[in-house]
Short mmCIF file of C-alpha atoms in Angstrom, two decimals:
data_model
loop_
_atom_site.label_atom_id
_atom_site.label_comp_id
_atom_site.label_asym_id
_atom_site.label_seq_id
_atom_site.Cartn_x
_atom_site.Cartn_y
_atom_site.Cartn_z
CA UNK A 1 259.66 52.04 -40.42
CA UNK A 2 257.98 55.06 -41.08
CA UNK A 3 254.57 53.73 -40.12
CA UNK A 4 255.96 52.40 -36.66
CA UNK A 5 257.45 55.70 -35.85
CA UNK A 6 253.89 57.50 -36.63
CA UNK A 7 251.82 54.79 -34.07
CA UNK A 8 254.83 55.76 -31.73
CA UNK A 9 254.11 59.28 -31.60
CA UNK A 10 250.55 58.71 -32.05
CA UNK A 11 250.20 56.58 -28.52
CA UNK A 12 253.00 59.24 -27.19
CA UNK A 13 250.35 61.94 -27.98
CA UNK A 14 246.74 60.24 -26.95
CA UNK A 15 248.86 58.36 -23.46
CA UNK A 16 250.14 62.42 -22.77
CA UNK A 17 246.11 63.65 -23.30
CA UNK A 18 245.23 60.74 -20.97
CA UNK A 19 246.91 61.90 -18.56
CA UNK A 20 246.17 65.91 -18.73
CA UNK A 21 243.81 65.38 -16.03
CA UNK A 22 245.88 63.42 -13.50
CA UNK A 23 247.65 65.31 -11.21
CA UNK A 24 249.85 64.37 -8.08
CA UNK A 25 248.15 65.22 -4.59
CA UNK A 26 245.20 67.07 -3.62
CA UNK A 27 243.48 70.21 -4.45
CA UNK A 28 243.06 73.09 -2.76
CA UNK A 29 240.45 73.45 -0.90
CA UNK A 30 240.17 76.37 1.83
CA UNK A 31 240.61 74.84 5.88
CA UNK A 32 237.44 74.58 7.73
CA UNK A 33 237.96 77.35 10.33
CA UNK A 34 234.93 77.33 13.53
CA UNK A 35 235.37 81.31 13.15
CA UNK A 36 232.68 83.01 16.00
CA UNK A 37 229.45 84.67 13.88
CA UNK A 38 230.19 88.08 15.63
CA UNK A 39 233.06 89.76 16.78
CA UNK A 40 233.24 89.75 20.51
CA UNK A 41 232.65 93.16 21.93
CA UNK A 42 230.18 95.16 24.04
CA UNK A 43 229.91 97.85 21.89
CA UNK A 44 227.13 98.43 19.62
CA UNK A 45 227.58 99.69 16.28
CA UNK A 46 225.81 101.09 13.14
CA UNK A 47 224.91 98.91 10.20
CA UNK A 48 224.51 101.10 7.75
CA UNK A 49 228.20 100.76 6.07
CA UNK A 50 231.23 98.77 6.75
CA UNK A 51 234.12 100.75 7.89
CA UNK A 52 236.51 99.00 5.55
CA UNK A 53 235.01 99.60 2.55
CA UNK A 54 235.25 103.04 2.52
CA UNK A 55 238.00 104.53 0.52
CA UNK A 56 241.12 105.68 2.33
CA UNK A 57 240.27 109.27 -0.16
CA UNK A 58 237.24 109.23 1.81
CA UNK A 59 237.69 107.94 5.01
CA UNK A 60 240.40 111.06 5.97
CA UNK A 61 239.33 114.46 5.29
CA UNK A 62 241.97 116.38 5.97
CA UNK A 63 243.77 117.40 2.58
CA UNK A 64 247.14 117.68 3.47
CA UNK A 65 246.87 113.93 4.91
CA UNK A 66 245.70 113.16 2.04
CA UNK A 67 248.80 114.63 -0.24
CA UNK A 68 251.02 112.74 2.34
CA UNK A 69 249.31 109.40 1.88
CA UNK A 70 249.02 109.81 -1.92
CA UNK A 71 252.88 110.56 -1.84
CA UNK A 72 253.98 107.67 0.20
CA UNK A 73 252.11 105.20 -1.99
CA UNK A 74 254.01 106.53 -4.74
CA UNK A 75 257.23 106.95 -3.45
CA UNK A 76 257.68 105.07 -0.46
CA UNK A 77 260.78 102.42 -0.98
CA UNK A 78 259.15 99.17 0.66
CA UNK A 79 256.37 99.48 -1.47
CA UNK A 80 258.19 100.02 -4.92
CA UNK A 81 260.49 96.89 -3.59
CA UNK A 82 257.75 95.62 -3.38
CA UNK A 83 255.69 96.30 -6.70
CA UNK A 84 259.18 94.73 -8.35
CA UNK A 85 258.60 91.46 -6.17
CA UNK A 86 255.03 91.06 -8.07
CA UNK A 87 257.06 91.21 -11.34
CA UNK A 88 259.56 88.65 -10.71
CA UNK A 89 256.71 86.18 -9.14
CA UNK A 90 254.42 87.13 -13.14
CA UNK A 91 258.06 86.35 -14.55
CA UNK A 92 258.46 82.71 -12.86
CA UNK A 93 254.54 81.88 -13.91
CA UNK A 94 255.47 82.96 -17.28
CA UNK A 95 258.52 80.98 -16.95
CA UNK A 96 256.28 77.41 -15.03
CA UNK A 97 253.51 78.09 -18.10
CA UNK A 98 256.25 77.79 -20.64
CA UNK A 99 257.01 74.27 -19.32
CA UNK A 100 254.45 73.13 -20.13
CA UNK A 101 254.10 73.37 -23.93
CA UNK A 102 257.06 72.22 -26.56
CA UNK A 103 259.80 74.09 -26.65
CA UNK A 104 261.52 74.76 -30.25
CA UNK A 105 265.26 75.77 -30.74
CA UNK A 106 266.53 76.34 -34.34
CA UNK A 107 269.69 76.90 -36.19
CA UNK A 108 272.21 76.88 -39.32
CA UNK A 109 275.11 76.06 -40.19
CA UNK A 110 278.03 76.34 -42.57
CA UNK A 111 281.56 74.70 -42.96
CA UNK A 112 284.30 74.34 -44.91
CA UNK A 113 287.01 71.35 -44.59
CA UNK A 114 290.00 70.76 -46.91
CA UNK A 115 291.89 67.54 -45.37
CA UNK A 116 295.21 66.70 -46.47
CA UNK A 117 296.48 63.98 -48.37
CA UNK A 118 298.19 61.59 -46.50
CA UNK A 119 294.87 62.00 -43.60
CA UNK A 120 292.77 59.46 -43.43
CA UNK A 121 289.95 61.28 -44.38
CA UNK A 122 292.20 62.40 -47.59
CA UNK A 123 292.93 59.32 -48.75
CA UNK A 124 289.95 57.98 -48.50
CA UNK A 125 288.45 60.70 -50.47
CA UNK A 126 290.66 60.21 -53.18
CA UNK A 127 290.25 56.75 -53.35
CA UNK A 128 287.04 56.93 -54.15
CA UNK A 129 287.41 59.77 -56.42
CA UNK A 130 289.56 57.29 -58.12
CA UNK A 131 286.97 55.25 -58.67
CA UNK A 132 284.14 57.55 -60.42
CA UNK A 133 283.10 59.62 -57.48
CA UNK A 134 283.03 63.51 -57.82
CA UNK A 135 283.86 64.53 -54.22
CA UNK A 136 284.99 68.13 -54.11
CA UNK A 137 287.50 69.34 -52.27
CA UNK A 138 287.20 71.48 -50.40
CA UNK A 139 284.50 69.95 -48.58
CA UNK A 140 281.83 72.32 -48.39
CA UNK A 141 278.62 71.60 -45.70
CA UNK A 142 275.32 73.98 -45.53
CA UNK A 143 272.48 72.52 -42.63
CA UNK A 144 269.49 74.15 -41.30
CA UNK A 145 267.73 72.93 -38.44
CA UNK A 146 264.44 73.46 -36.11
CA UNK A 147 264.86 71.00 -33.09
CA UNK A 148 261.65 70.56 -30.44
CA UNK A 149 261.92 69.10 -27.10
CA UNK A 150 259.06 68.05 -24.52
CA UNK A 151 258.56 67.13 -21.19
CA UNK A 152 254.99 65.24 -21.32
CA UNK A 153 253.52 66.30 -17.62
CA UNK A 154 252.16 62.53 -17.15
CA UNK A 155 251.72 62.88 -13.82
CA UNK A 156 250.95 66.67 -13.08
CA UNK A 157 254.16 67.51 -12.01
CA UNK A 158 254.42 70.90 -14.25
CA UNK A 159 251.03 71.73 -13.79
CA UNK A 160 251.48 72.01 -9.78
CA UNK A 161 254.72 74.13 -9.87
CA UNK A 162 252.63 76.31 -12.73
CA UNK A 163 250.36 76.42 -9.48
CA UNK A 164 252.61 77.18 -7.24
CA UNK A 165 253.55 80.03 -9.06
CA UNK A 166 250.15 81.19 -9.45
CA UNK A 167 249.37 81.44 -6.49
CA UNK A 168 253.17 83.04 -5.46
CA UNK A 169 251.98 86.12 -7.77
CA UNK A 170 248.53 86.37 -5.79
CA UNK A 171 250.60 86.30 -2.59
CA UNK A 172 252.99 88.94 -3.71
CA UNK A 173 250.13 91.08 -4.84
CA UNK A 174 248.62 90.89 -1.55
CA UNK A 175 251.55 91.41 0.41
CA UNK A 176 251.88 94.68 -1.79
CA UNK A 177 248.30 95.22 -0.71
CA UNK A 178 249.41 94.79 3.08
CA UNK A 179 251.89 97.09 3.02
CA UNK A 180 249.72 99.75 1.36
CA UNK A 181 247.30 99.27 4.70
CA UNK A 182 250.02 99.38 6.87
CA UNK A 183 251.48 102.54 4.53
CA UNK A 184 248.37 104.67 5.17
CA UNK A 185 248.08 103.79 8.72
CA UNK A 186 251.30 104.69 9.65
CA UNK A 187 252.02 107.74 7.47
CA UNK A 188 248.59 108.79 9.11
CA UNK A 189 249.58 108.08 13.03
CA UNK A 190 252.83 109.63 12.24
CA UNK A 191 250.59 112.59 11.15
CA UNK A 192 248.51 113.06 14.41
CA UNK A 193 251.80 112.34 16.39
CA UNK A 194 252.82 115.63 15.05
CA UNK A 195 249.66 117.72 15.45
CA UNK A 196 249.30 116.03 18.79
CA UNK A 197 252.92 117.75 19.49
CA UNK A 198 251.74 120.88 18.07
CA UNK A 199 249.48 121.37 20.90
CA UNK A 200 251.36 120.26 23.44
CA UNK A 201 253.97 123.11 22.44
CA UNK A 202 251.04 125.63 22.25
CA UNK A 203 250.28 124.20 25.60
CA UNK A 204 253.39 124.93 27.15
CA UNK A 205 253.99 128.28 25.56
CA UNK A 206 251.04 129.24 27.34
CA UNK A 207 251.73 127.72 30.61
CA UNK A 208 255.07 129.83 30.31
CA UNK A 209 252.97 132.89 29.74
CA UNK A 210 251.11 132.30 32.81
CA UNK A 211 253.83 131.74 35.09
CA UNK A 212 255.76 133.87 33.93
CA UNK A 213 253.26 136.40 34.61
CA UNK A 214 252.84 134.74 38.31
CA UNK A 215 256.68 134.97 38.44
CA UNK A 216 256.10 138.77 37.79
CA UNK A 217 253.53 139.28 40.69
CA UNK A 218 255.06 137.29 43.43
CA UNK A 219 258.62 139.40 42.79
CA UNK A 220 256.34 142.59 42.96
CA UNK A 221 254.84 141.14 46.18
CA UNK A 222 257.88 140.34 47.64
CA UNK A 223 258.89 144.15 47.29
CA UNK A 224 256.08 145.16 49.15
CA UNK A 225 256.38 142.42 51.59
CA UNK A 226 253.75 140.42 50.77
CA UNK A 227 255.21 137.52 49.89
CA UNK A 228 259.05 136.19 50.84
CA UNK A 229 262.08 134.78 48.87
CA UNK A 230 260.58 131.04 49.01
CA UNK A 231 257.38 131.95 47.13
CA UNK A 232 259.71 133.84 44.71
CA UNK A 233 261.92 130.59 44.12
CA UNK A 234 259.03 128.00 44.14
CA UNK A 235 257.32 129.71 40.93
CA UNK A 236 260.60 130.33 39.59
CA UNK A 237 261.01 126.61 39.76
CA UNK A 238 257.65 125.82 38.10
CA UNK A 239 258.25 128.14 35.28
CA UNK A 240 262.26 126.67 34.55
CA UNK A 241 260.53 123.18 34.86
CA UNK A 242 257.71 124.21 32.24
CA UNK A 243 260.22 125.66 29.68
CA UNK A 244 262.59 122.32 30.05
CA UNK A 245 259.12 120.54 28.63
CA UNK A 246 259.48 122.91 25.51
CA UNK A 247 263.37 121.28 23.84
CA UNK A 248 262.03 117.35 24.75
CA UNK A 249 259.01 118.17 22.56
CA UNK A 250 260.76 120.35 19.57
CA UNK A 251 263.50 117.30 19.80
CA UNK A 252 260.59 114.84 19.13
CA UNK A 253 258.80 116.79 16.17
CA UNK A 254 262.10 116.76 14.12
CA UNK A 255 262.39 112.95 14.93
CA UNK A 256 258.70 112.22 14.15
CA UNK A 257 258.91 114.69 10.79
CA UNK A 258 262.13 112.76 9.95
CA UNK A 259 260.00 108.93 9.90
CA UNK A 260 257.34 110.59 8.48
CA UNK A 261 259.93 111.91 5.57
CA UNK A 262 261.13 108.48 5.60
CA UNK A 263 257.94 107.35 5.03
CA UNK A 264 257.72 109.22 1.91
CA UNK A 265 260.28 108.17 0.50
CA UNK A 266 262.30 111.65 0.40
CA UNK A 267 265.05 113.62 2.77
CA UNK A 268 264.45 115.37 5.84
CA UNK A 269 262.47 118.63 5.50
CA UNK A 270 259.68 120.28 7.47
CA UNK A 271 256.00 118.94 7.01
CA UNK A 272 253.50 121.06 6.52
CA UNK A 273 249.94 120.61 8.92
CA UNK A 274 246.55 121.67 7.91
CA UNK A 275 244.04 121.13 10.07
CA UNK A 276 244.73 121.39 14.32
CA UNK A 277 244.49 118.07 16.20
CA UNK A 278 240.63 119.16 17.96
CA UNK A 279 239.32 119.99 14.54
CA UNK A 280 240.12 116.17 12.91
CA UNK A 281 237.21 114.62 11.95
CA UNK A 282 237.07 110.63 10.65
CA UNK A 283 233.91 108.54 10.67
CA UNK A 284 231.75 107.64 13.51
CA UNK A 285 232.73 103.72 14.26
CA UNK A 286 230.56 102.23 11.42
CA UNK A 287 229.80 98.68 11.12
CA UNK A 288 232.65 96.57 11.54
CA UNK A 289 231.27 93.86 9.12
CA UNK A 290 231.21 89.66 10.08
CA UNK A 291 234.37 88.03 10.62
CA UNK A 292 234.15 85.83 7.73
CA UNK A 293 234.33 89.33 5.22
CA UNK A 294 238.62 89.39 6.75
CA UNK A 295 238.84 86.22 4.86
CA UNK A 296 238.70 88.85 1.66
CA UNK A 297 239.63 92.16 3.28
CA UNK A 298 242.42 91.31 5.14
CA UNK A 299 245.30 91.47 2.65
CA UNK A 300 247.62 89.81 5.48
CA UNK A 301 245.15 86.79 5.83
CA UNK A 302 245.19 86.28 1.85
CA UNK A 303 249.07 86.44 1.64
CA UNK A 304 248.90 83.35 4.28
CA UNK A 305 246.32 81.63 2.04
CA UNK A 306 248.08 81.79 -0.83
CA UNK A 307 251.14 80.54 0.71
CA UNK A 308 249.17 77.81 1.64
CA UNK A 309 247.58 77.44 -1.60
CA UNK A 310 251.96 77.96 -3.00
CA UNK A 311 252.62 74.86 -0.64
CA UNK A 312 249.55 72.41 -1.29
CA UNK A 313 250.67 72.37 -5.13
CA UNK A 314 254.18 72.18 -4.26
CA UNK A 315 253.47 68.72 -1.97
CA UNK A 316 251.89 67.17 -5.43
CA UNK A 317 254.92 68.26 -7.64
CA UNK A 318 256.99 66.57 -5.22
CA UNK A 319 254.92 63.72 -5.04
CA UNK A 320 254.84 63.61 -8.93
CA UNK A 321 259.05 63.09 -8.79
CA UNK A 322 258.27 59.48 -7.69
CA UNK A 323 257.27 58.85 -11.10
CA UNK A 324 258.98 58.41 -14.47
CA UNK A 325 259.38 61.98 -16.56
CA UNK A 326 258.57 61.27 -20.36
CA UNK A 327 260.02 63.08 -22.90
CA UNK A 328 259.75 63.69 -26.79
CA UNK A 329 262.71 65.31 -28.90
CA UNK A 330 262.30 65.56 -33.01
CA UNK A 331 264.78 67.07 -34.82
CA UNK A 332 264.11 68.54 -39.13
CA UNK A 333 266.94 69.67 -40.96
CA UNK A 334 267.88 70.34 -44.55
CA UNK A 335 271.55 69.79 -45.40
CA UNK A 336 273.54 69.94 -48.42
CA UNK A 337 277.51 69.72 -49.60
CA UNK A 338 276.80 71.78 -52.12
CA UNK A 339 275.28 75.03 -51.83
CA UNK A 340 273.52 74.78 -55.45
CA UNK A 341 271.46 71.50 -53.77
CA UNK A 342 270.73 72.70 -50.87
CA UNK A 343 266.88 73.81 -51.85
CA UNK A 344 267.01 70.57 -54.09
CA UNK A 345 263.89 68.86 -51.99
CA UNK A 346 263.18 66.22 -51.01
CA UNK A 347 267.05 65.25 -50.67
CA UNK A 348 268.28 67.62 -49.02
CA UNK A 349 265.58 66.92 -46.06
CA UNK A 350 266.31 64.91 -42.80
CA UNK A 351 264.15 64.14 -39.52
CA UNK A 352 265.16 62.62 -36.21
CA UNK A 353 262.64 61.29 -33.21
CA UNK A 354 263.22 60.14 -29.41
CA UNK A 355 261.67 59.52 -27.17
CA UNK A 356 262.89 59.04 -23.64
CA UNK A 357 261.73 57.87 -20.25
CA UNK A 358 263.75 58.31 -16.80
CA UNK A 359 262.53 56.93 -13.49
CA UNK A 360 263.81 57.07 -10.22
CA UNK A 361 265.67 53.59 -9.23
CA UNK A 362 268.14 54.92 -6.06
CA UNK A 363 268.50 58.33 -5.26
CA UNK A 364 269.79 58.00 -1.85
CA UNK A 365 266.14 58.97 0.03
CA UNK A 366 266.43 62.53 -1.81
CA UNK A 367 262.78 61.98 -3.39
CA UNK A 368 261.23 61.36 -0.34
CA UNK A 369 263.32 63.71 1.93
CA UNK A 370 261.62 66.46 -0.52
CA UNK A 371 258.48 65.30 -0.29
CA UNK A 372 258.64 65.28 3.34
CA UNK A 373 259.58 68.72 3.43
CA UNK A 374 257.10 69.58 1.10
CA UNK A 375 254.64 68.17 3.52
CA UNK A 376 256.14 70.27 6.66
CA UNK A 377 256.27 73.29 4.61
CA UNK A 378 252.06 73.02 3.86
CA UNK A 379 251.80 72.49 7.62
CA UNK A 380 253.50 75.21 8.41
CA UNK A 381 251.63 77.40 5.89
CA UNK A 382 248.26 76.12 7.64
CA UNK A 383 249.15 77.02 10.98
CA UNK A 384 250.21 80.51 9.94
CA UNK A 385 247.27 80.78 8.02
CA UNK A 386 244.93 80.21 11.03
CA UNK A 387 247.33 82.32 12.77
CA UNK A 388 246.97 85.24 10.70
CA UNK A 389 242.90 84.88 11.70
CA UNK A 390 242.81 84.96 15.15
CA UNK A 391 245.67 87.72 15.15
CA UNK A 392 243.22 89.58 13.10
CA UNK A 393 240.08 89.06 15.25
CA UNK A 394 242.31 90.49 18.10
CA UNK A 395 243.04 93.49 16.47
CA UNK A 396 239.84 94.30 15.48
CA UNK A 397 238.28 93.94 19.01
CA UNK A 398 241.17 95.41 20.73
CA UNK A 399 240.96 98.65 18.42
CA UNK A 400 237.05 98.83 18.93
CA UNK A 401 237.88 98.71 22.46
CA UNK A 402 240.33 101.59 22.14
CA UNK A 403 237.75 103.78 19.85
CA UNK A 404 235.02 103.18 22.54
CA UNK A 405 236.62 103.75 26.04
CA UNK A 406 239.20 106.60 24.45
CA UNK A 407 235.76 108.55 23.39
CA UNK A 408 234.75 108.21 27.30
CA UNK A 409 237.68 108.53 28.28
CA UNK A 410 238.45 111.91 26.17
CA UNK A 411 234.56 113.55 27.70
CA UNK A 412 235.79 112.71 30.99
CA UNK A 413 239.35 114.81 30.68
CA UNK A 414 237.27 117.77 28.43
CA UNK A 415 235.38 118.36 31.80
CA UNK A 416 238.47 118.23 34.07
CA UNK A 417 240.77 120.45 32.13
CA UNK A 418 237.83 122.87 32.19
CA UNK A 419 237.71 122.75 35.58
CA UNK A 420 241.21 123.13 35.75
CA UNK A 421 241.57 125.90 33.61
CA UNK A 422 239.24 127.82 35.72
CA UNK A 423 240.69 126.96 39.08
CA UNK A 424 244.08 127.95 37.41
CA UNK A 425 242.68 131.23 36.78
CA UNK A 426 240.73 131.92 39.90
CA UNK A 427 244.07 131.15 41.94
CA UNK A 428 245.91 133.39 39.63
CA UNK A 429 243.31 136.08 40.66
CA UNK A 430 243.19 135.44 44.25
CA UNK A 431 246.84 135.21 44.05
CA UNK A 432 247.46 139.07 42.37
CA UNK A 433 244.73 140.19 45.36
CA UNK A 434 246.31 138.51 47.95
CA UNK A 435 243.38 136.24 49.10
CA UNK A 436 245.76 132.97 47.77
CA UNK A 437 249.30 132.06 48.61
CA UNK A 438 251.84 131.11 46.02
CA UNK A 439 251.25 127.11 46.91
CA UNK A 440 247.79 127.15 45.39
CA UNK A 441 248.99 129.02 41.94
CA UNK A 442 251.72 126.62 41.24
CA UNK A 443 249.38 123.37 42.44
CA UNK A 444 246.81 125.10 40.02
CA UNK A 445 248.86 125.38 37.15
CA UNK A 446 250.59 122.75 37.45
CA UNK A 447 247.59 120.26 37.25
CA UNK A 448 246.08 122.12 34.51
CA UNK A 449 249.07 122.03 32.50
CA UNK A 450 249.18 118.10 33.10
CA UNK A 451 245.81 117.67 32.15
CA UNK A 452 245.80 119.88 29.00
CA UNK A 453 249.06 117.53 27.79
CA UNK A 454 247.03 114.45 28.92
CA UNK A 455 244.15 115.31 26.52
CA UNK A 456 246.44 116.01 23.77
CA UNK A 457 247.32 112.40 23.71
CA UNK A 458 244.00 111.06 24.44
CA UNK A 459 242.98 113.15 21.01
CA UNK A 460 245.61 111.85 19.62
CA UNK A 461 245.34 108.18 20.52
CA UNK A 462 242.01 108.21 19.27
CA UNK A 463 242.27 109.45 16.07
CA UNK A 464 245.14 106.67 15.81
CA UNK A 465 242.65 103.88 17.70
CA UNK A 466 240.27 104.53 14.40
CA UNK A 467 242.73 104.38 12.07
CA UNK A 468 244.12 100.98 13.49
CA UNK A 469 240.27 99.70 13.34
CA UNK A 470 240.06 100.71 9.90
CA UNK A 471 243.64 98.86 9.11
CA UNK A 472 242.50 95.67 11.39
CA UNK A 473 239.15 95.94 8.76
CA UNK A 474 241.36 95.40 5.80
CA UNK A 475 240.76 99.23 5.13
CA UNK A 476 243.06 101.67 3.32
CA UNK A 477 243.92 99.70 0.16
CA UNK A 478 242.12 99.71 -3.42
#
């Protein structure tokens, strides 16, 4: 008996190492993707560096920035969600890995019975005391046990959803990483949104200055009968229209302060600047890098990989449920109804082996209905994976677009507001001589105030253009 049982668990054991290697559907293996060898774009750049490798430390230099960003990836709520999501997914591998080796449960017990009697169990005791046996009563009962299950992964089943959850913690990870790129970015734009509205206030507060001095002259004029009562009202109307543009933009830095608080994870309160808008510096537009180098940088492209890597071992556990699960279960124990026996070896030992097959005869089409899924669900994860590529490649492009015509674009508006400036202050001289009339002041200043708030944004959206590049890269996380 006992030499059966050891060539059963003997064939159990070689049959199980057999199979180690034999797993249920295919293996990963990245897409084939015709990706172009360049990105498209007219723009020449340096190849000296790559943009996105270039620490997010290094790639701002303006220090309080930099105590914003470091703050936010600290503190920010999404990203500590987040960094608790790549815990769980390390927990369920943990838990998959444990699947696949024995697991061992033990215990002990004790128990005391005293039946009555006129029980059966009584009489029957005392019957065969009756005849020579010395059964005590009580009945006393001491066991120890260590019990061991295992599933045998025949078919690969375990070893895919141990996969799966591999690559689940790579795609949380990454997804961590994402937001991080996104974090910087946006903490950043939010950053430039503000010193962009800085200027615009200093801007107006000038522009008020100015008319308000204009305001002064034409009344003066009008006194001496130089000018009339609709001169006096047009200017009067520029300057009330000039210090209505003041509230919109103090309303918007408490909003924009209030995401960027948000941001960082903390309440509402003021945020300090450092450096003006003109005097932000960030790297020329460096070498972008090939295409292929997103495959790695992008942290958004690798989450949709790794899904698709999640749902390509997920199709061969599901696969694997069309076949029979094998299990082993063994059982020791030492037991004893008497307490001064129960070390007393070898007879107080006992064993028990199983082992157990189950395969699917009619489960209604619920096998295959899950495999079918399976199938859609690594489809699905494909498609967003190539997706996630070509949404990349326009991002890239589009923001190298936006770095190269906002430069032009900004040289162009540096030369009119200078010309605007000076015609504003030529007509305010002519004006206070009398050689202009009150028309040309308010055209004057009115165009050069538009144009100074024009080039405010263009600094603005430029700064933000090169910080979107440097996202699109795969920049901004370590």
């Amino acid at each position: 008996m006992k030499k059966s049982l050891s060539i059963f668990l003997l064939g159990i054991l070689l049959t199980s190492l057999f199979f180690q290697s034999c797993k249920m559907g295919k293996n990963y293996k990245r897409p084939e993707l015709a990706m172009p060898e360049a990105f498209y774009t007219d723009f020449s750049t340096d190849t000296s560096s790559n943009l996105s490798e270039i620490s997010w430390k290094d790639y701002f230099s303006d220090t309080v920035l930099l105590a914003l960003i470091d703050s936010g990836l600290h503190n920010n709520y999404d990203l500590l969600i987040a960094e608790q999501r790549v815990i769980q997914a390390n927990a369920l591998l943990m838990q998959s890995r444990g699947a696949l080796i024995p697991s061992f449960s033990g215990g002990g017990a004790v128990g005391i019975a005293d039946p009555g009697d006129n029980s059966l169990q009584g009489k029957n005791i005392n019957a065969a005391n009756a005849t020579g046996n010395n059964i005590p009563i009580p009945i006393e009962n001491y066991q120890l046990d260590l019990s061991m299950s295992w599933e045998i992964d025949f078919w690969g089943r375990l070893r895919r959803l141990k996969e799966s959850a591999k690559a689940q913690v790579a795609q949380t990870e990454m997804a961590q990483r994402a937001l991080e790129t996104v974090l910087v970015a946006n903490i950043a734009s939010l950053y430039y949104e503000l010193l962009s509205l800085d200027i615009k206030l200093e801007v107006i507060n000038k522009n008020i200055a100015l008319q308000e001095e204009a305001f002064r002259v034409v009344k003066l004029q009008k006194e001496g009968g130089r000018a009339n009562e609709v001169g006096v009202k047009q200017i009067e109307a520029q300057l009330l229209n000039t210090k209505g543009l003041k509230p919109a933009v103090l309303q918007q830095m408490v909003v924009t302060e209030n995401a960027l608080n948000y941001l960082l994870g903390r309440y509402p309160q003021e945020i300090h600047r450092g450096d003006s808008l003109m005097q932000q510096e960030l790297p020329e537009t460096a070498f972008t890098g090939i295409p292929s180098e997103l495959l790695q940088r992008r942290p958004d492209i690798l989450v949709a990989e790794y899904s698709l890597m999640a749902a390509n071992a997920n199709v061969g556990a599901a696969k694997a449920a069309f076949y029979p699960t094998i299990s082993l279960s063994a059982t020791g124990f030492m037991n004893s109804f008497d307490a001064g026996e129960f070390f007393s070896l070898p007879a107080s030992l006992g064993y028990s082996v199983a082992g157990g097959l189950v395969a699917p005869i009619f489960q209604g089409n619920a096998i295959r209905a899950q495999y079918k899924s399976t199938e859609a669900e690594r489809e699905q994860a494909l498609f967003q994976y190539q997706q996630s590529i070509i949404t990349s490649f326009n991002e890239v492009i589009n923001s190298l677009v936006a770095v190269n015509q906002l430069e032009e674009q900004k040289s162009l508006k540096v030369l009119e507001v200078d010309a605007l400036l000076k015609a504003a202050h030529f007509s305010n001289e002519l004006f206070k001589s009398g050689y202009a009339n009150y028309l040309e002041v308010i055209t004057a200043q009115n165009n050069a105030l538009v144009a100074e708030l024009d080039l405010a944004d263009i600094q603005k959206e430029q700064l933000i253009s090169l910080v979107e590049l440097y996202r699109s890269l795969g920049g901004g996380w370590e």
